[in-house]
Amino acid sequence: MKGVRTVSFENGFKGWRNAARVLLAHKIEPSDLEWQERGKGHSSALLWGNEEIDWPAMAGSSPQLVLNVSRRWLEMAEAVSYHRNPEKWQLLYNLIWRLTYENPKLMDLSIDDQVQAFLSMEHGVRRDAHKAKAFVRFRKIESEEGDIYCAWHEPENPLLRYVAPFFKDRFSVMKWTILTPDESVHWDLKSLHWGPGCAQGQGPQNDSLEELWGCYYKSIFNPARVKIKAMKAEMPRKYWHTMPETRLIEELIFESDQRVEAMIRAAPPSAEAYLPESEDLVSLKTALPGCRACELCAKATQGVFGMGHPNAKLMLVGEQPGEVEDQTGLPFQGPAGQILDEALAEASIDRDTIYLTNAVKAYKHRIEGKRRIHEKPSPREVGTCKAWLKSELKAVRPEVVVCLGLTAALAVLGQSVRLMDVKNKVLEVGDNWKVIVTHHPAHILRIQDPDEKDLAREELETALKLARSLAGMTRNIT
Ligand code: URA
């Protein structure tokens, strides 16, 4: 072990990536390092007396480094980072080293042991994540804080942080908790809160309920399970022990059906089922007219998909199409679009360089006589339509997203905000994009007081200027 130094880091994949970037730039070879995630397992520095490498101090003097890995590889590496095998960090550094300094086409060598280990871990975590999304069953608990949905799940890998964003998105309008043996997470409609795990193997048998649920609330916990046939066919045997004894199964199936139904009723339906297999912008736009996740598309003249540069650094999200957009099939064409165009010009942003879309893709309205009157979409409708917006975000991958109004903010941030709390702020959403929330142009149109109107207009322009600069866009209108 002589000469091997310990790389100590925290914050999972993000922390590993920061350390790896510095160490790669300094050309520190994989065999000289041992990776140690703080708080996980025993520190080899303590066990073997290895020297710790002070990589944060080296960061300031890092030589230039061009990383030879694709975004796809990084996504796969992130999945690997949730594998239970502690060797994963070493494996990831070995691979990124070889990709950078030895063979950029290494991943094509499927017979390579390290490539094989990487692919098998990635596949394992993805399959495990799929099971978590499919098998987590919530039970409704009535508490003083209102209804809370609770589930207990035992994944093969400690991947709760990997799948939590899925549940946050899917069930953003209800409070829920997921308990696993490794850790637990609670969504309170605003943010995710992390807590300890519940002891492994502690099944939801009667005498352990109090203790299990006691992790969070003074109540009981007993996960509901449904679709026993499908579950037995598809669910690995290791999950079965989390089920109550046989004599309780009938009763539980009955209860769980009701509870899962209640959960499904309370959660918005999702447009996800209507997404095409290939989620590029052209396929998405082609598939939109077929969406029947809610009634809005069928009632409107047409669904209105986003438009603009397919790789824009800046994406603008509005509320929903208006009367003119409903007729033309393009976003921001009517009076609100005109206000937006003026603000874009003031901020020196060319419409063709950005991507424009809406939180809800169809014009919600009511009929009064011969007129169609705009109606604001409900949070439930925003939740239902969100799958389209998410796919657009995934396809375009902007640096910055500007939410025009609070409906857009709800869709992008997954929670309601007040403009006065978020105005002029740059919000970071995970690793992905920066978010700015500002006025909706239609709101500016409706303001009667001239001073207030001017102020809101200026604030919209300021937000767009800030977005342009954050996105690293050069001025292209003079
Ligand atoms: N308002 C919006 O939010 N979007 C449009 O496309 C038009 C008006």
XYZ file of C-alpha atoms and ligand atoms in Angstrom:
486
model
C 0.000 0.000 0.000
C 3.028 2.266 0.222
C 2.666 5.351 -1.903
C -1.088 5.014 -2.305
C -2.876 8.174 -1.262
C -6.475 8.418 -0.148
C -8.856 10.723 -2.003
C -11.477 11.761 0.455
C -14.647 13.359 -0.905
C -18.300 13.842 -0.075
C -21.531 14.563 -1.908
C -21.569 11.391 -4.008
C -21.090 11.625 -7.744
C -20.744 15.414 -7.753
C -17.931 15.225 -5.192
C -16.205 12.386 -7.042
C -16.417 14.313 -10.320
C -14.877 17.440 -8.790
C -12.012 15.461 -7.264
C -11.494 13.357 -10.400
C -11.254 16.450 -12.603
C -8.479 17.926 -10.421
C -6.552 14.663 -10.104
C -6.809 13.918 -13.812
C -5.539 17.389 -14.671
C -2.548 16.752 -12.394
C -2.054 13.350 -14.071
C -2.241 11.379 -10.842
C -2.498 7.759 -11.906
C -5.360 5.515 -10.743
C -2.976 3.047 -9.102
C -1.663 5.835 -6.829
C -5.093 6.554 -5.407
C -7.659 5.006 -3.194
C -11.132 6.555 -3.187
C -12.983 7.128 0.031
C -16.422 8.676 0.239
C -16.657 10.399 3.610
C -19.033 8.773 6.047
C -19.231 5.552 3.989
C -17.225 2.584 5.293
C -13.870 2.711 7.040
C -11.314 5.238 5.997
C -8.235 3.540 4.566
C -6.252 6.596 5.665
C -7.098 5.573 9.216
C -6.731 1.824 8.649
C -3.478 1.788 6.708
C -2.065 5.151 7.568
C -2.332 6.281 3.926
C -1.600 9.910 3.291
C -4.670 11.927 2.284
C -4.330 13.842 -0.933
C -5.403 17.472 -0.558
C -7.137 17.742 -3.922
C -9.204 20.854 -3.072
C -5.905 22.713 -2.504
C -4.639 21.463 -5.888
C -7.736 22.738 -7.703
C -6.414 26.298 -7.979
C -3.287 25.186 -9.832
C -4.893 22.609 -12.120
C -3.423 22.488 -15.627
C -5.867 22.749 -18.538
C -7.679 19.497 -19.162
C -9.913 18.440 -22.001
C -12.118 15.647 -20.731
C -12.579 12.959 -23.326
C -15.928 11.716 -22.138
C -19.382 12.235 -23.547
C -22.393 13.534 -21.681
C -23.885 10.061 -22.102
C -20.860 8.503 -20.401
C -21.232 10.919 -17.499
C -24.907 9.992 -17.170
C -23.984 6.308 -17.101
C -21.198 7.007 -14.607
C -23.677 8.779 -12.391
C -25.880 5.672 -12.416
C -22.843 3.540 -11.524
C -22.142 5.861 -8.591
C -25.357 4.596 -6.956
C -24.167 0.977 -7.022
C -23.619 -0.654 -3.642
C -20.145 -1.886 -4.575
C -17.625 0.529 -2.960
C -15.103 -0.245 -5.741
C -17.214 1.866 -8.085
C -15.245 5.086 -7.434
C -11.945 3.417 -8.277
C -13.492 1.864 -11.365
C -14.853 5.214 -12.535
C -11.474 6.886 -12.116
C -9.705 4.034 -13.933
C -12.081 4.424 -16.845
C -12.026 8.194 -17.039
C -8.215 8.058 -16.891
C -8.030 5.555 -19.727
C -10.608 7.458 -21.803
C -8.700 10.689 -21.330
C -5.102 9.570 -21.669
C -5.099 6.184 -23.365
C -8.036 5.366 -25.601
C -10.988 7.675 -26.261
C -12.787 4.731 -27.902
C -12.328 2.480 -24.868
C -16.078 2.082 -24.311
C -16.329 0.229 -27.646
C -14.157 -2.581 -26.207
C -16.915 -4.606 -24.661
C -14.473 -7.408 -23.738
C -12.466 -5.087 -21.504
C -12.970 -6.127 -17.849
C -13.402 -2.582 -16.582
C -15.793 -1.641 -19.363
C -17.784 -4.799 -18.624
C -17.904 -4.032 -14.886
C -19.031 -0.468 -15.650
C -21.796 -1.599 -18.015
C -22.992 -4.280 -15.648
C -23.148 -1.879 -12.673
C -24.930 0.716 -14.793
C -27.446 -1.845 -15.980
C -27.972 -3.087 -12.407
C -28.669 0.387 -11.061
C -30.981 1.269 -13.930
C -32.965 -1.949 -13.461
C -33.097 -1.315 -9.729
C -34.284 2.252 -10.326
C -36.978 0.949 -12.658
C -38.138 -1.474 -9.942
C -38.173 1.330 -7.383
C -40.358 3.460 -9.650
C -42.647 0.527 -10.387
C -42.898 -1.111 -6.953
C -42.942 1.724 -4.479
C -46.464 1.714 -3.067
C -47.682 4.559 -0.939
C -50.071 4.296 1.959
C -52.176 7.268 2.894
C -51.652 8.406 6.471
C -54.005 10.993 7.871
C -52.065 13.307 10.131
C -52.487 16.723 11.713
C -50.514 18.149 8.790
C -53.002 16.665 6.335
C -52.616 13.517 4.270
C -49.142 12.086 3.937
C -48.343 9.164 1.671
C -45.741 6.776 2.954
C -43.928 3.867 1.346
C -41.229 1.450 2.389
C -38.989 -0.070 -0.249
C -35.869 -2.189 -0.214
C -33.813 -1.577 -3.337
C -30.689 -3.568 -4.087
C -28.590 -0.403 -4.256
C -28.660 2.800 -2.207
C -30.327 4.755 -4.988
C -32.977 6.795 -3.220
C -31.283 10.051 -4.274
C -31.220 8.794 -7.849
C -34.968 8.104 -8.005
C -36.267 10.791 -5.622
C -36.509 13.442 -8.401
C -38.852 11.090 -10.294
C -41.229 10.900 -7.317
C -40.897 14.631 -6.681
C -41.976 15.292 -10.245
C -44.703 12.706 -10.365
C -46.246 13.480 -6.977
C -45.265 17.113 -6.528
C -48.691 18.141 -5.236
C -48.810 15.730 -2.300
C -46.704 15.152 0.789
C -44.923 11.814 0.770
C -42.165 9.844 2.440
C -40.142 6.924 1.145
C -38.258 4.810 3.655
C -35.472 2.440 2.617
C -32.890 0.558 4.665
C -30.182 3.028 3.603
C -31.950 6.339 3.989
C -35.291 8.005 3.751
C -36.707 11.051 2.081
C -39.688 13.267 2.742
C -41.315 15.718 0.296
C -43.193 18.532 2.034
C -44.442 20.218 -1.187
C -41.443 22.541 -1.137
C -38.266 20.511 -0.790
C -36.872 17.076 -0.184
C -35.678 16.297 3.355
C -33.286 13.443 3.936
C -33.276 11.231 6.987
C -31.869 7.956 8.276
C -32.778 4.582 6.861
C -34.922 2.008 8.559
C -33.054 -1.111 9.653
C -32.545 -3.575 6.854
C -34.729 -6.659 6.982
C -37.135 -4.923 9.291
C -40.257 -5.996 7.480
C -43.543 -4.310 8.029
C -44.743 -6.930 10.509
C -47.099 -5.716 13.182
C -44.652 -5.429 16.028
C -42.174 -3.352 14.050
C -44.667 -0.884 12.665
C -44.495 1.578 15.478
C -40.720 1.772 15.303
C -40.566 1.977 11.523
C -43.057 4.732 11.104
C -41.718 6.417 14.228
C -38.794 7.520 12.070
C -41.040 10.318 10.893
C -44.439 10.501 12.453
C -46.081 9.167 15.550
C -48.205 6.849 13.571
C -48.024 3.409 12.063
C -46.632 2.263 8.808
C -47.491 -0.770 6.760
C -46.880 -0.653 3.027
C -49.731 -1.532 0.773
C -48.983 -3.977 -2.000
C -51.042 -4.503 -5.103
C -51.179 -6.762 -8.134
C -49.998 -9.839 -6.334
C -49.864 -11.977 -9.498
C -47.835 -9.504 -11.455
C -45.757 -8.788 -8.411
C -44.856 -12.431 -7.935
C -44.080 -12.802 -11.601
C -41.961 -9.709 -11.834
C -40.781 -8.904 -8.364
C -37.625 -10.673 -7.224
C -38.074 -13.078 -4.324
C -36.011 -10.880 -2.043
C -38.824 -8.316 -1.917
C -41.389 -10.814 -0.724
C -40.356 -10.711 2.907
C -41.440 -7.107 3.044
C -44.985 -8.351 2.652
C -47.187 -9.120 5.640
C -47.902 -12.744 6.564
C -50.063 -14.708 4.208
C -53.154 -14.503 6.364
C -53.145 -10.736 6.005
C -52.661 -10.666 2.280
C -56.328 -10.658 1.286
C -57.085 -7.878 3.691
C -54.109 -5.887 2.568
C -54.851 -6.307 -1.102
C -58.290 -4.919 -0.450
C -56.913 -2.005 1.523
C -53.997 -1.376 -0.771
C -56.220 -1.261 -3.823
C -58.236 1.448 -2.187
C -55.158 3.311 -1.057
C -53.347 3.137 -4.342
C -56.524 4.214 -6.069
C -56.773 7.165 -3.698
C -53.170 8.027 -4.469
C -53.756 7.800 -8.188
C -56.913 9.884 -7.910
C -55.083 12.513 -5.916
C -52.090 12.612 -8.250
C -52.462 14.240 -11.636
C -52.560 11.868 -14.603
C -49.450 12.147 -16.712
C -48.940 12.765 -20.409
C -45.950 10.429 -20.197
C -47.902 7.579 -21.805
C -48.342 9.724 -24.936
C -44.664 10.530 -25.423
C -43.029 8.943 -28.466
C -40.271 6.403 -28.029
C -37.690 8.728 -29.440
C -37.861 11.993 -27.554
C -36.300 14.332 -30.107
C -38.149 17.568 -30.836
C -39.521 16.471 -34.195
C -40.947 13.198 -32.833
C -42.367 15.009 -29.809
C -44.086 17.638 -31.933
C -45.513 14.934 -34.196
C -46.871 12.998 -31.205
C -48.503 15.947 -29.410
C -51.810 15.921 -31.347
C -52.398 12.364 -30.097
C -52.206 13.333 -26.419
C -55.403 12.695 -24.467
C -53.919 12.778 -20.947
C -56.413 15.549 -20.182
C -59.289 17.138 -22.048
C -57.564 20.352 -23.031
C -55.980 19.286 -26.325
C -59.255 17.809 -27.560
C -61.125 21.025 -26.713
C -58.560 23.337 -28.285
C -58.051 23.832 -32.006
C -54.702 22.108 -31.631
C -51.899 21.433 -29.175
C -49.136 24.025 -29.519
C -45.621 22.667 -29.292
C -42.511 24.759 -28.604
C -40.500 26.419 -31.344
C -37.035 27.851 -31.826
C -33.415 26.776 -31.867
C -33.135 23.042 -31.096
C -29.964 23.543 -29.047
C -30.776 26.926 -27.588
C -28.866 28.000 -24.512
C -31.911 29.922 -23.379
C -35.427 28.538 -23.061
C -38.468 30.659 -22.278
C -41.511 28.976 -20.805
C -44.932 30.625 -20.832
C -48.257 29.513 -19.389
C -50.381 28.174 -22.252
C -51.260 29.202 -25.802
C -53.747 32.029 -26.181
C -56.418 32.597 -28.831
C -53.956 33.487 -31.615
C -51.514 30.695 -30.757
C -54.386 28.213 -30.706
C -55.200 29.196 -34.296
C -51.648 29.426 -35.644
C -50.172 26.469 -33.734
C -47.140 28.525 -32.701
C -46.309 29.964 -29.262
C -46.278 33.683 -28.454
C -47.798 35.058 -31.672
C -50.560 37.266 -30.278
C -50.580 40.390 -28.055
C -48.531 38.738 -25.289
C -46.041 37.632 -27.941
C -45.725 41.229 -29.066
C -44.860 42.419 -25.555
C -42.369 39.577 -25.333
C -40.805 40.486 -28.683
C -40.316 44.070 -27.514
C -38.644 42.897 -24.313
C -36.435 40.471 -26.268
C -35.358 43.280 -28.586
C -34.601 45.494 -25.585
C -32.459 42.668 -24.138
C -30.678 42.167 -27.502
C -31.949 38.618 -27.888
C -32.853 37.245 -31.285
C -35.966 35.019 -31.185
C -34.322 32.531 -33.560
C -31.519 31.812 -31.109
C -33.789 30.787 -28.235
C -36.441 28.126 -27.632
C -39.970 29.191 -26.700
C -42.610 26.951 -25.231
C -45.456 26.735 -22.713
C -46.096 24.819 -19.491
C -49.443 23.630 -20.818
C -49.680 22.840 -24.490
C -53.345 23.598 -25.200
C -55.540 26.674 -24.880
C -57.782 26.286 -21.847
C -60.873 28.412 -22.231
C -64.566 28.673 -21.604
C -67.166 29.756 -24.129
C -69.257 32.868 -23.500
C -71.640 33.513 -26.349
C -69.441 33.597 -29.427
C -66.297 34.347 -27.466
C -63.693 32.036 -26.045
C -62.361 33.302 -22.707
C -58.931 32.353 -21.407
C -58.906 30.219 -18.247
C -55.845 29.648 -16.148
C -54.723 26.004 -16.107
C -54.972 24.284 -12.723
C -51.889 22.861 -10.949
C -53.253 19.419 -11.791
C -53.338 20.253 -15.511
C -49.821 21.659 -15.247
C -48.735 18.387 -13.619
C -50.413 16.339 -16.342
C -48.796 18.275 -19.180
C -45.369 18.450 -17.568
C -44.080 15.346 -19.353
C -44.016 17.321 -22.643
C -42.078 20.193 -21.126
C -39.654 17.818 -19.444
C -38.949 16.139 -22.757
C -38.372 19.499 -24.436
C -35.941 20.446 -21.664
C -34.166 17.122 -22.084
C -33.928 17.499 -25.850
C -32.826 21.156 -25.917
C -30.693 21.121 -22.732
C -30.655 24.898 -22.237
C -28.257 26.598 -19.838
C -30.932 28.950 -18.562
C -34.707 28.694 -18.336
C -36.824 31.817 -17.916
C -40.254 31.165 -16.452
C -42.707 33.765 -17.715
C -45.164 33.802 -14.839
C -45.998 31.516 -11.969
C -47.632 28.714 -13.948
C -44.355 28.237 -15.809
C -42.495 28.387 -12.486
C -44.729 25.659 -11.056
C -44.019 23.440 -14.048
C -40.263 24.022 -14.109
C -39.554 24.128 -10.371
C -42.191 21.563 -9.344
C -43.518 23.839 -6.631
C -45.507 27.040 -6.279
C -43.535 30.188 -5.637
C -44.413 33.831 -5.074
C -42.920 36.297 -7.530
C -41.761 38.591 -4.726
C -39.731 35.713 -3.237
C -37.951 34.732 -6.435
C -37.813 37.889 -8.541
C -34.260 38.872 -9.539
C -32.881 35.592 -8.225
C -31.077 32.897 -10.131
C -32.364 29.537 -8.953
C -30.254 26.448 -9.459
C -32.246 23.357 -10.349
C -30.031 20.351 -9.670
C -27.110 20.116 -12.000
C -29.063 21.098 -15.008
C -30.126 24.624 -15.697
C -30.397 27.946 -13.984
C -33.909 29.284 -13.599
C -35.168 32.857 -13.540
C -38.790 33.654 -12.774
C -40.315 36.872 -14.044
C -43.596 38.470 -15.175
C -45.775 36.943 -17.813
C -46.141 39.338 -20.777
C -49.945 38.892 -20.669
C -49.899 40.067 -17.063
C -48.058 43.214 -18.165
C -50.765 43.772 -20.787
C -53.442 43.696 -18.103
C -51.787 46.204 -15.726
C -53.737 49.480 -15.825
C -51.477 51.804 -13.850
C -48.869 53.223 -16.302
C -46.057 53.371 -13.715
C -46.690 49.832 -12.553
C -46.844 48.681 -16.163
C -43.499 50.335 -16.967
C -41.914 48.782 -13.901
C -43.102 45.286 -14.793
C -41.888 45.759 -18.371
C -38.467 46.850 -17.093
C -38.326 43.872 -14.768
C -39.091 41.501 -17.633
C -36.327 43.111 -19.707
C -33.868 42.919 -16.809
C -34.647 39.240 -16.310
C -34.054 38.565 -20.008
C -30.759 40.478 -19.985
C -29.600 38.518 -16.961
C -30.633 35.270 -18.638
C -28.761 36.206 -21.812
C -25.592 36.874 -19.910
C -25.899 33.731 -17.737
C -26.406 31.647 -20.848
C -23.219 33.117 -22.287
C -25.065 34.517 -25.314
C -23.416 37.366 -27.088
C -25.513 40.344 -28.093
C -26.893 39.601 -31.535
C -29.212 42.515 -32.089
C -27.800 45.991 -32.145
N -49.307 33.291 -23.362
C -48.486 32.253 -23.120
O -48.168 31.929 -21.983
N -48.037 31.589 -24.155
C -48.313 31.868 -25.396
O -47.826 31.178 -26.261
C -49.152 32.961 -25.630
C -49.654 33.653 -24.600
